[in-house]
Every structure is written in C-alpha cells, then in structure tokens.
PDB file of C-alpha atoms in Angstrom:
ATOM      1  CA  MET V 248       0.021   0.070   0.004  1.00  0.00           C
ATOM      2  CA  CYS V 249       1.478   3.364  -1.086  1.00  0.00           C
ATOM      3  CA  GLY V 250       0.437   5.125   2.105  1.00  0.00           C
ATOM      4  CA  GLY V 251       1.863   2.421   4.356  1.00  0.00           C
ATOM      5  CA  PHE V 252       4.911   2.361   6.606  1.00  0.00           C
ATOM      6  CA  THR V 253       7.293   0.862   3.984  1.00  0.00           C
ATOM      7  CA  CYS V 254       6.269   3.280   1.309  1.00  0.00           C
ATOM      8  CA  SER V 255       6.716   6.236   3.611  1.00  0.00           C
ATOM      9  CA  LYS V 256      10.129   4.975   4.625  1.00  0.00           C
ATOM     10  CA  ASN V 257      11.276   4.444   1.121  1.00  0.00           C
ATOM     11  CA  ALA V 258       9.999   7.802   0.043  1.00  0.00           C
ATOM     12  CA  LEU V 259      11.819   9.554   2.893  1.00  0.00           C
ATOM     13  CA  ILE V 260      15.054   7.783   2.093  1.00  0.00           C
ATOM     14  CA  ALA V 261      14.680   8.674  -1.611  1.00  0.00           C
ATOM     15  CA  LEU V 262      13.948  12.230  -0.727  1.00  0.00           C
ATOM     16  CA  ASN V 263      17.076  12.591   1.382  1.00  0.00           C
ATOM     17  CA  ILE V 264      19.166  11.136  -1.453  1.00  0.00           C
ATOM     18  CA  LEU V 265      17.599  13.787  -3.620  1.00  0.00           C
ATOM     19  CA  TYR V 266      18.605  16.380  -1.065  1.00  0.00           C
ATOM     20  CA  VAL V 267      22.211  15.274  -1.402  1.00  0.00           C
ATOM     21  CA  VAL V 268      21.921  15.840  -5.120  1.00  0.00           C
ATOM     22  CA  VAL V 269      20.103  19.165  -4.636  1.00  0.00           C
ATOM     23  CA  ALA V 270      22.836  20.350  -2.171  1.00  0.00           C
ATOM     24  CA  SER V 271      25.472  19.369  -4.724  1.00  0.00           C
ATOM     25  CA  ILE V 272      23.662  21.461  -7.333  1.00  0.00           C
ATOM     26  CA  LEU V 273      23.379  24.481  -5.002  1.00  0.00           C
ATOM     27  CA  ILE V 274      26.995  24.307  -4.150  1.00  0.00           C
ATOM     28  CA  SER V 275      27.963  23.898  -7.836  1.00  0.00           C
ATOM     29  CA  VAL V 276      25.763  26.877  -8.846  1.00  0.00           C
ATOM     30  CA  THR V 277      27.226  29.202  -6.184  1.00  0.00           C
ATOM     31  CA  VAL V 278      30.740  28.146  -7.165  1.00  0.00           C
ATOM     32  CA  TYR V 279      29.893  29.022 -10.743  1.00  0.00           C
ATOM     33  CA  GLY V 280      28.390  32.326  -9.541  1.00  0.00           C
ATOM     34  CA  GLN V 281      31.709  33.116  -7.954  1.00  0.00           C
ATOM     35  CA  ALA V 282      33.145  33.501 -11.403  1.00  0.00           C
ATOM     36  CA  SER V 283      35.268  36.354 -10.091  1.00  0.00           C
ATOM     37  CA  SER V 284      36.768  36.958  -6.705  1.00  0.00           C
ATOM     38  CA  LEU V 285      34.521  39.989  -6.462  1.00  0.00           C
ATOM     39  CA  VAL V 286      31.333  37.892  -6.503  1.00  0.00           C
ATOM     40  CA  THR V 287      32.754  35.668  -3.734  1.00  0.00           C
ATOM     41  CA  ASN V 288      32.138  38.353  -1.258  1.00  0.00           C
ATOM     42  CA  LEU V 289      28.486  38.830  -1.956  1.00  0.00           C
ATOM     43  CA  PRO V 290      26.703  37.724   1.307  1.00  0.00           C
ATOM     44  CA  ILE V 291      23.425  36.466  -0.416  1.00  0.00           C
ATOM     45  CA  VAL V 292      25.363  34.134  -2.736  1.00  0.00           C
ATOM     46  CA  GLY V 293      27.294  32.898   0.223  1.00  0.00           C
ATOM     47  CA  GLY V 294      24.003  32.204   2.072  1.00  0.00           C
ATOM     48  CA  ILE V 295      22.951  29.837  -0.707  1.00  0.00           C
ATOM     49  CA  LEU V 296      26.322  28.029  -0.451  1.00  0.00           C
ATOM     50  CA  ALA V 297      25.817  27.637   3.360  1.00  0.00           C
ATOM     51  CA  CYS V 298      22.359  26.209   2.745  1.00  0.00           C
ATOM     52  CA  GLY V 299      23.798  23.619   0.420  1.00  0.00           C
ATOM     53  CA  VAL V 300      26.378  22.453   3.009  1.00  0.00           C
ATOM     54  CA  PHE V 301      23.814  22.308   5.796  1.00  0.00           C
ATOM     55  CA  LEU V 302      21.434  20.391   3.534  1.00  0.00           C
ATOM     56  CA  ILE V 303      23.955  17.659   3.055  1.00  0.00           C
ATOM     57  CA  LEU V 304      24.471  17.337   6.791  1.00  0.00           C
ATOM     58  CA  ILE V 305      20.783  17.265   7.486  1.00  0.00           C
ATOM     59  CA  SER V 306      20.243  14.667   4.804  1.00  0.00           C
ATOM     60  CA  ILE V 307      22.652  12.390   6.612  1.00  0.00           C
ATOM     61  CA  LEU V 308      20.521  12.800   9.792  1.00  0.00           C
ATOM     62  CA  GLY V 309      17.337  12.189   7.877  1.00  0.00           C
ATOM     63  CA  LEU V 310      18.744   8.972   6.241  1.00  0.00           C
ATOM     64  CA  ALA V 311      19.799   7.641   9.623  1.00  0.00           C
ATOM     65  CA  GLY V 312      16.421   8.446  11.204  1.00  0.00           C
ATOM     66  CA  ALA V 313      14.429   7.003   8.340  1.00  0.00           C
ATOM     67  CA  VAL V 314      16.369   3.776   8.250  1.00  0.00           C
ATOM     68  CA  LYS V 315      16.089   3.255  12.002  1.00  0.00           C
ATOM     69  CA  HIS V 316      12.677   4.881  12.431  1.00  0.00           C
ATOM     70  CA  HIS V 317      14.297   6.741  15.286  1.00  0.00           C
ATOM     71  CA  GLN V 318      11.745   9.224  16.686  1.00  0.00           C
ATOM     72  CA  VAL V 319      14.279  11.598  18.231  1.00  0.00           C
ATOM     73  CA  MET V 320      16.404  11.831  15.066  1.00  0.00           C
ATOM     74  CA  LEU V 321      13.253  12.350  12.940  1.00  0.00           C
ATOM     75  CA  PHE V 322      12.052  15.068  15.293  1.00  0.00           C
ATOM     76  CA  PHE V 323      15.266  17.071  15.077  1.00  0.00           C
ATOM     77  CA  TYR V 324      15.526  16.426  11.397  1.00  0.00           C
ATOM     78  CA  MET V 325      11.947  17.726  10.893  1.00  0.00           C
ATOM     79  CA  VAL V 326      12.543  20.913  12.896  1.00  0.00           C
ATOM     80  CA  ILE V 327      15.926  21.728  11.339  1.00  0.00           C
ATOM     81  CA  LEU V 328      14.615  21.011   7.804  1.00  0.00           C
ATOM     82  CA  PHE V 329      11.728  23.382   8.373  1.00  0.00           C
ATOM     83  CA  LEU V 330      14.038  26.107   9.597  1.00  0.00           C
ATOM     84  CA  LEU V 331      16.241  25.584   6.609  1.00  0.00           C
ATOM     85  CA  PHE V 332      13.290  25.847   4.308  1.00  0.00           C
ATOM     86  CA  LEU V 333      12.433  29.258   5.768  1.00  0.00           C
ATOM     87  CA  VAL V 334      16.014  30.433   5.442  1.00  0.00           C
ATOM     88  CA  GLN V 335      16.502  29.156   1.975  1.00  0.00           C
ATOM     89  CA  PHE V 336      13.192  30.467   0.771  1.00  0.00           C
ATOM     90  CA  SER V 337      13.887  33.926   2.153  1.00  0.00           C
ATOM     91  CA  ILE V 338      17.405  34.004   0.603  1.00  0.00           C
ATOM     92  CA  ALA V 339      16.120  32.811  -2.729  1.00  0.00           C
ATOM     93  CA  CYS V 340      13.437  35.441  -2.735  1.00  0.00           C
ATOM     94  CA  ALA V 341      16.012  38.051  -1.868  1.00  0.00           C
ATOM     95  CA  CYS V 342      18.253  36.961  -4.755  1.00  0.00           C
ATOM     96  CA  LEU V 343      15.438  37.332  -7.216  1.00  0.00           C
ATOM     97  CA  ALA V 344      14.245  40.660  -5.759  1.00  0.00           C
ATOM     98  CA  VAL V 345      17.590  42.390  -5.887  1.00  0.00           C
ATOM     99  CA  ASN V 346      17.657  45.063  -8.564  1.00  0.00           C
ATOM    100  CA  SER V 347      20.644  46.359 -10.548  1.00  0.00           C
ATOM    101  CA  GLU V 348      21.295  49.247  -8.117  1.00  0.00           C
ATOM    102  CA  GLN V 349      21.354  46.934  -5.114  1.00  0.00           C
ATOM    103  CA  GLN V 350      23.590  44.458  -7.007  1.00  0.00           C
ATOM    104  CA  GLU V 351      26.003  47.266  -7.702  1.00  0.00           C
ATOM    105  CA  MET V 352      25.940  48.417  -4.012  1.00  0.00           C
ATOM    106  CA  LEU V 353      26.675  44.840  -2.816  1.00  0.00           C
ATOM    107  CA  ALA V 354      29.408  44.424  -5.432  1.00  0.00           C
ATOM    108  CA  GLN V 355      30.945  47.713  -4.327  1.00  0.00           C
ATOM    109  CA  GLN V 356      31.006  46.464  -0.747  1.00  0.00           C
ATOM    110  CA  GLY V 357      32.700  43.241  -1.910  1.00  0.00           C
ATOM    111  CA  TRP V 358      35.235  45.219  -3.963  1.00  0.00           C
ATOM    112  CA  ASN V 359      36.142  47.404  -0.941  1.00  0.00           C
ATOM    113  CA  LYS V 360      36.724  44.421   1.306  1.00  0.00           C
ATOM    114  CA  VAL V 361      39.120  42.415  -0.818  1.00  0.00           C
ATOM    115  CA  ASP V 362      42.911  43.152  -0.874  1.00  0.00           C
ATOM    116  CA  MET V 363      44.906  44.533  -3.703  1.00  0.00           C
ATOM    117  CA  ASP V 364      46.033  41.238  -5.080  1.00  0.00           C
ATOM    118  CA  VAL V 365      42.498  40.026  -5.510  1.00  0.00           C
ATOM    119  CA  LYS V 366      41.573  43.245  -7.249  1.00  0.00           C
ATOM    120  CA  GLN V 367      44.491  42.846  -9.566  1.00  0.00           C
ATOM    121  CA  GLN V 368      43.429  39.334 -10.441  1.00  0.00           C
ATOM    122  CA  VAL V 369      39.872  40.538 -11.272  1.00  0.00           C
ATOM    123  CA  GLN V 370      41.208  43.295 -13.425  1.00  0.00           C
ATOM    124  CA  GLU V 371      43.562  40.904 -15.365  1.00  0.00           C
ATOM    125  CA  ARG V 372      40.949  38.164 -15.687  1.00  0.00           C
ATOM    126  CA  PHE V 373      38.186  40.456 -17.061  1.00  0.00           C
ATOM    127  CA  GLN V 374      40.524  43.013 -18.649  1.00  0.00           C
ATOM    128  CA  CYS V 375      39.052  45.900 -16.752  1.00  0.00           C
ATOM    129  CA  CYS V 376      40.322  48.835 -14.680  1.00  0.00           C
ATOM    130  CA  GLY V 377      39.015  49.967 -11.261  1.00  0.00           C
ATOM    131  CA  PHE V 378      35.475  49.294 -10.120  1.00  0.00           C
ATOM    132  CA  GLN V 379      33.419  52.195 -11.435  1.00  0.00           C
ATOM    133  CA  ASP V 380      36.175  54.490 -12.501  1.00  0.00           C
ATOM    134  CA  SER V 381      38.853  53.453 -14.981  1.00  0.00           C
ATOM    135  CA  THR V 382      40.975  56.597 -14.702  1.00  0.00           C
ATOM    136  CA  PHE V 383      43.407  55.091 -12.191  1.00  0.00           C
ATOM    137  CA  THR V 384      46.605  54.199 -14.003  1.00  0.00           C
ATOM    138  CA  ASN V 385      48.887  53.970 -10.954  1.00  0.00           C
ATOM    139  CA  THR V 386      48.590  51.873  -7.803  1.00  0.00           C
ATOM    140  CA  THR V 387      46.889  53.744  -4.966  1.00  0.00           C
ATOM    141  CA  ALA V 388      45.557  52.858  -1.564  1.00  0.00           C
ATOM    142  CA  ASP V 389      42.199  51.738  -3.064  1.00  0.00           C
ATOM    143  CA  HIS V 390      43.034  50.856  -6.735  1.00  0.00           C
ATOM    144  CA  PRO V 391      45.661  48.434  -8.100  1.00  0.00           C
ATOM    145  CA  SER V 392      47.677  49.407 -11.125  1.00  0.00           C
ATOM    146  CA  CYS V 393      45.879  49.332 -14.535  1.00  0.00           C
ATOM    147  CA  ALA V 394      48.994  49.413 -16.611  1.00  0.00           C
ATOM    148  CA  VAL V 395      48.934  45.655 -17.470  1.00  0.00           C
ATOM    149  CA  VAL V 396      45.305  45.533 -18.555  1.00  0.00           C
ATOM    150  CA  ASN V 397      45.384  48.785 -20.362  1.00  0.00           C
ATOM    151  CA  ALA V 398      48.266  47.459 -22.418  1.00  0.00           C
ATOM    152  CA  ILE V 399      46.033  44.521 -23.391  1.00  0.00           C
ATOM    153  CA  CYS V 400      42.819  46.552 -24.037  1.00  0.00           C
ATOM    154  CA  CYS V 401      44.690  49.243 -26.089  1.00  0.00           C
ATOM    155  CA  LYS V 402      46.817  46.898 -28.145  1.00  0.00           C
ATOM    156  CA  GLY V 403      46.920  48.187 -31.659  1.00  0.00           C
ATOM    157  CA  ILE V 404      45.102  51.448 -30.744  1.00  0.00           C
ATOM    158  CA  ASN V 405      47.059  54.629 -31.439  1.00  0.00           C
ATOM    159  CA  THR V 406      45.813  56.900 -28.658  1.00  0.00           C
ATOM    160  CA  THR V 407      47.263  58.096 -25.407  1.00  0.00           C
ATOM    161  CA  ASN V 408      43.893  58.208 -23.556  1.00  0.00           C
ATOM    162  CA  CYS V 409      42.963  54.550 -24.247  1.00  0.00           C
ATOM    163  CA  GLN V 410      41.844  52.736 -21.011  1.00  0.00           C
ATOM    164  CA  CYS V 411      39.973  49.603 -20.178  1.00  0.00           C
ATOM    165  CA  GLU V 412      36.365  49.655 -19.147  1.00  0.00           C
ATOM    166  CA  PRO V 413      35.525  49.753 -15.391  1.00  0.00           C
ATOM    167  CA  CYS V 414      35.150  46.275 -13.805  1.00  0.00           C
ATOM    168  CA  MET V 415      31.516  46.820 -12.847  1.00  0.00           C
ATOM    169  CA  GLU V 416      30.645  47.123 -16.467  1.00  0.00           C
ATOM    170  CA  LYS V 417      32.333  43.843 -17.302  1.00  0.00           C
ATOM    171  CA  LEU V 418      30.869  42.039 -14.322  1.00  0.00           C
ATOM    172  CA  LYS V 419      27.332  43.385 -14.420  1.00  0.00           C
ATOM    173  CA  GLU V 420      25.905  40.547 -16.456  1.00  0.00           C
ATOM    174  CA  THR V 421      27.817  37.851 -14.591  1.00  0.00           C
ATOM    175  CA  ILE V 422      26.607  39.181 -11.183  1.00  0.00           C
ATOM    176  CA  ASP V 423      23.012  39.464 -12.345  1.00  0.00           C
ATOM    177  CA  TYR V 424      22.984  35.934 -13.875  1.00  0.00           C
ATOM    178  CA  ALA V 425      24.494  34.533 -10.638  1.00  0.00           C
ATOM    179  CA  PHE V 426      21.722  36.167  -8.539  1.00  0.00           C
ATOM    180  CA  LYS V 427      18.943  34.960 -10.824  1.00  0.00           C
ATOM    181  CA  LEU V 428      20.301  31.487 -11.111  1.00  0.00           C
ATOM    182  CA  CYS V 429      20.916  31.004  -7.403  1.00  0.00           C
ATOM    183  CA  GLY V 430      17.537  32.487  -6.607  1.00  0.00           C
ATOM    184  CA  GLY V 431      15.564  30.329  -9.109  1.00  0.00           C
ATOM    185  CA  ILE V 432      17.185  27.078  -8.094  1.00  0.00           C
ATOM    186  CA  GLY V 433      16.992  27.864  -4.375  1.00  0.00           C
ATOM    187  CA  LEU V 434      13.339  28.776  -4.566  1.00  0.00           C
ATOM    188  CA  PHE V 435      12.492  25.582  -6.543  1.00  0.00           C
ATOM    189  CA  PHE V 436      14.203  23.200  -4.231  1.00  0.00           C
ATOM    190  CA  SER V 437      13.183  24.898  -1.018  1.00  0.00           C
ATOM    191  CA  PHE V 438       9.639  23.423  -1.638  1.00  0.00           C
ATOM    192  CA  THR V 439      11.078  19.933  -1.706  1.00  0.00           C
ATOM    193  CA  GLU V 440      12.228  20.638   1.892  1.00  0.00           C
ATOM    194  CA  PHE V 441       8.668  21.483   2.867  1.00  0.00           C
ATOM    195  CA  LEU V 442       7.659  18.151   1.295  1.00  0.00           C
ATOM    196  CA  GLY V 443      10.306  16.501   3.480  1.00  0.00           C
ATOM    197  CA  VAL V 444       8.837  18.044   6.603  1.00  0.00           C
ATOM    198  CA  TRP V 445       5.389  16.815   5.787  1.00  0.00           C
ATOM    199  CA  LEU V 446       6.607  13.273   4.903  1.00  0.00           C
ATOM    200  CA  THR V 447       8.576  13.136   8.121  1.00  0.00           C
ATOM    201  CA  VAL V 448       5.532  14.030  10.257  1.00  0.00           C
ATOM    202  CA  ARG V 449       3.603  11.315   8.602  1.00  0.00           C
ATOM    203  CA  TYR V 450       6.328   8.685   8.874  1.00  0.00           C
ATOM    204  CA  ARG V 451       6.929   9.408  12.584  1.00  0.00           C
ATOM    205  CA  ASN V 452       3.288   8.670  13.367  1.00  0.00           C
ATOM    206  CA  GLN V 453       3.276   5.340  11.699  1.00  0.00           C
ATOM    207  CA  LYS V 454       4.094   2.042  13.342  1.00  0.00           C
ATOM    208  CA  ASP V 455       6.573  -0.460  12.044  1.00  0.00           C
ATOM    209  CA  PRO V 456       4.573  -3.575  11.234  1.00  0.00           C
ATOM    210  CA  ARG V 457       7.631  -5.720  11.834  1.00  0.00           C
ATOM    211  CA  ALA V 458       8.161  -4.440  15.396  1.00  0.00           C
ATOM    212  CA  ASN V 459       6.346  -5.215  18.560  1.00  0.00           C
ATOM    213  CA  PRO V 460       2.746  -3.987  18.046  1.00  0.00           C
ATOM    214  CA  SER V 461       2.638  -2.602  21.595  1.00  0.00           C
ATOM    215  CA  ALA V 462       5.904  -0.611  21.142  1.00  0.00           C
ATOM    216  CA  PHE V 463       5.664   2.688  19.356  1.00  0.00           C
ATOM    217  CA  LEU V 464       8.998   4.342  20.189  1.00  0.00           C
TER     218      LEU V 464
END
C-alpha cells in the first residue's frame, strides 16, 4: 500500500538522497556564480552556499532516522529542515528581488573588502580597470595598477587616452546571472524541503509492522 509504513520509509530515504543531489547542485551553482573573486564576497550568494552545506548534513541525519525509524532523530530532522526551508526560501526570494542598483551596491562592498592582489586578479581576468572609474593608471591605496590590462585593451590602438572599461561594466551581467540562477534554483528546491517536513511528520506517526505492536517508540 502506497500510504503504508514501507512506502513512507522508502519515500523519505529517496527524498534525502535527492537532497544530497540538490545540495550538490546548489554548491555547484554558487561556485559558478563566484566566477570572479569580487562575487565571492556577496553575502546572499554565500548564504545559498551555506544552505547547500547544511542540507547535506541534514540529509545524513534524515537518512539515519528514516532507516532506523528513530523518533528523536526524525524530530530534530523535521525541525531543522523546516528552519532551513524558511532560510533558503527567504534568501532565494532576496536573490530574485535584488535590482541592478542593489547588486552594484553589494558588489561595491565586496570590492572594498578584498585586498589589492584580488583586485588585480579580477582586473587581469576580465581586462578591466578599477570598479566604477577606470581613470586610475597607478597603484593607490584603493586601486591596483591598470597598466597591465590597459596594455592589453589598447593593443593596436594609437591613442594616449585609451583605457579599459570599469570592472563593474564587465561584471554586471555575470553578477545578475548569478543572482537569478541562485535564486531560481534555491526557490524551486526549497519546496522539496517542505515536502520532506510533511513526509517526516507522517512517517513518525506510523508504526513499524515488523516491530512489537505494543511498542511505538
């Protein structure tokens, strides 16, 4: 019978295996979203990555509780999974709701926090200069040197005022795509966590037909 003990047990085990796959996807997506060291410092994207790590750990707890029909494990698994659902749902909605101005503000905060070496790597990788202003040609306290990237951007151009574009212009599409991708996948899979909570509640209230009929716990 599909609504019986064995079916609920197998469904919960399969769902937790799915969670491991989902967590791997979330981690992979956020790693892809960190295409530059600048994006690494965006807190919302980091929140999705943290959810993926916690989801793997919770899945292990859920698998153990489902196999043993352990009431205490299933209870803590159910509570933690519901809290994770709320967090992941909120973060996913935040990712989808962030507009271009807010993305730029968050990216600016990330740019200000990283050291000069990371900024230099971003500039060389994306062939850009500075964050919003490309007029910095010498190393200052806030801006790394643009001499190397300007030589690449201006190769073959006979002008003394040639400079690379600001990094924000180069990274704008990458950052926006990372937010939308993380938000969409996080929102979709957060509802599977709610399904897991419902299935756990149902499974906990069922008796194992192979166990002592008088023993529930």
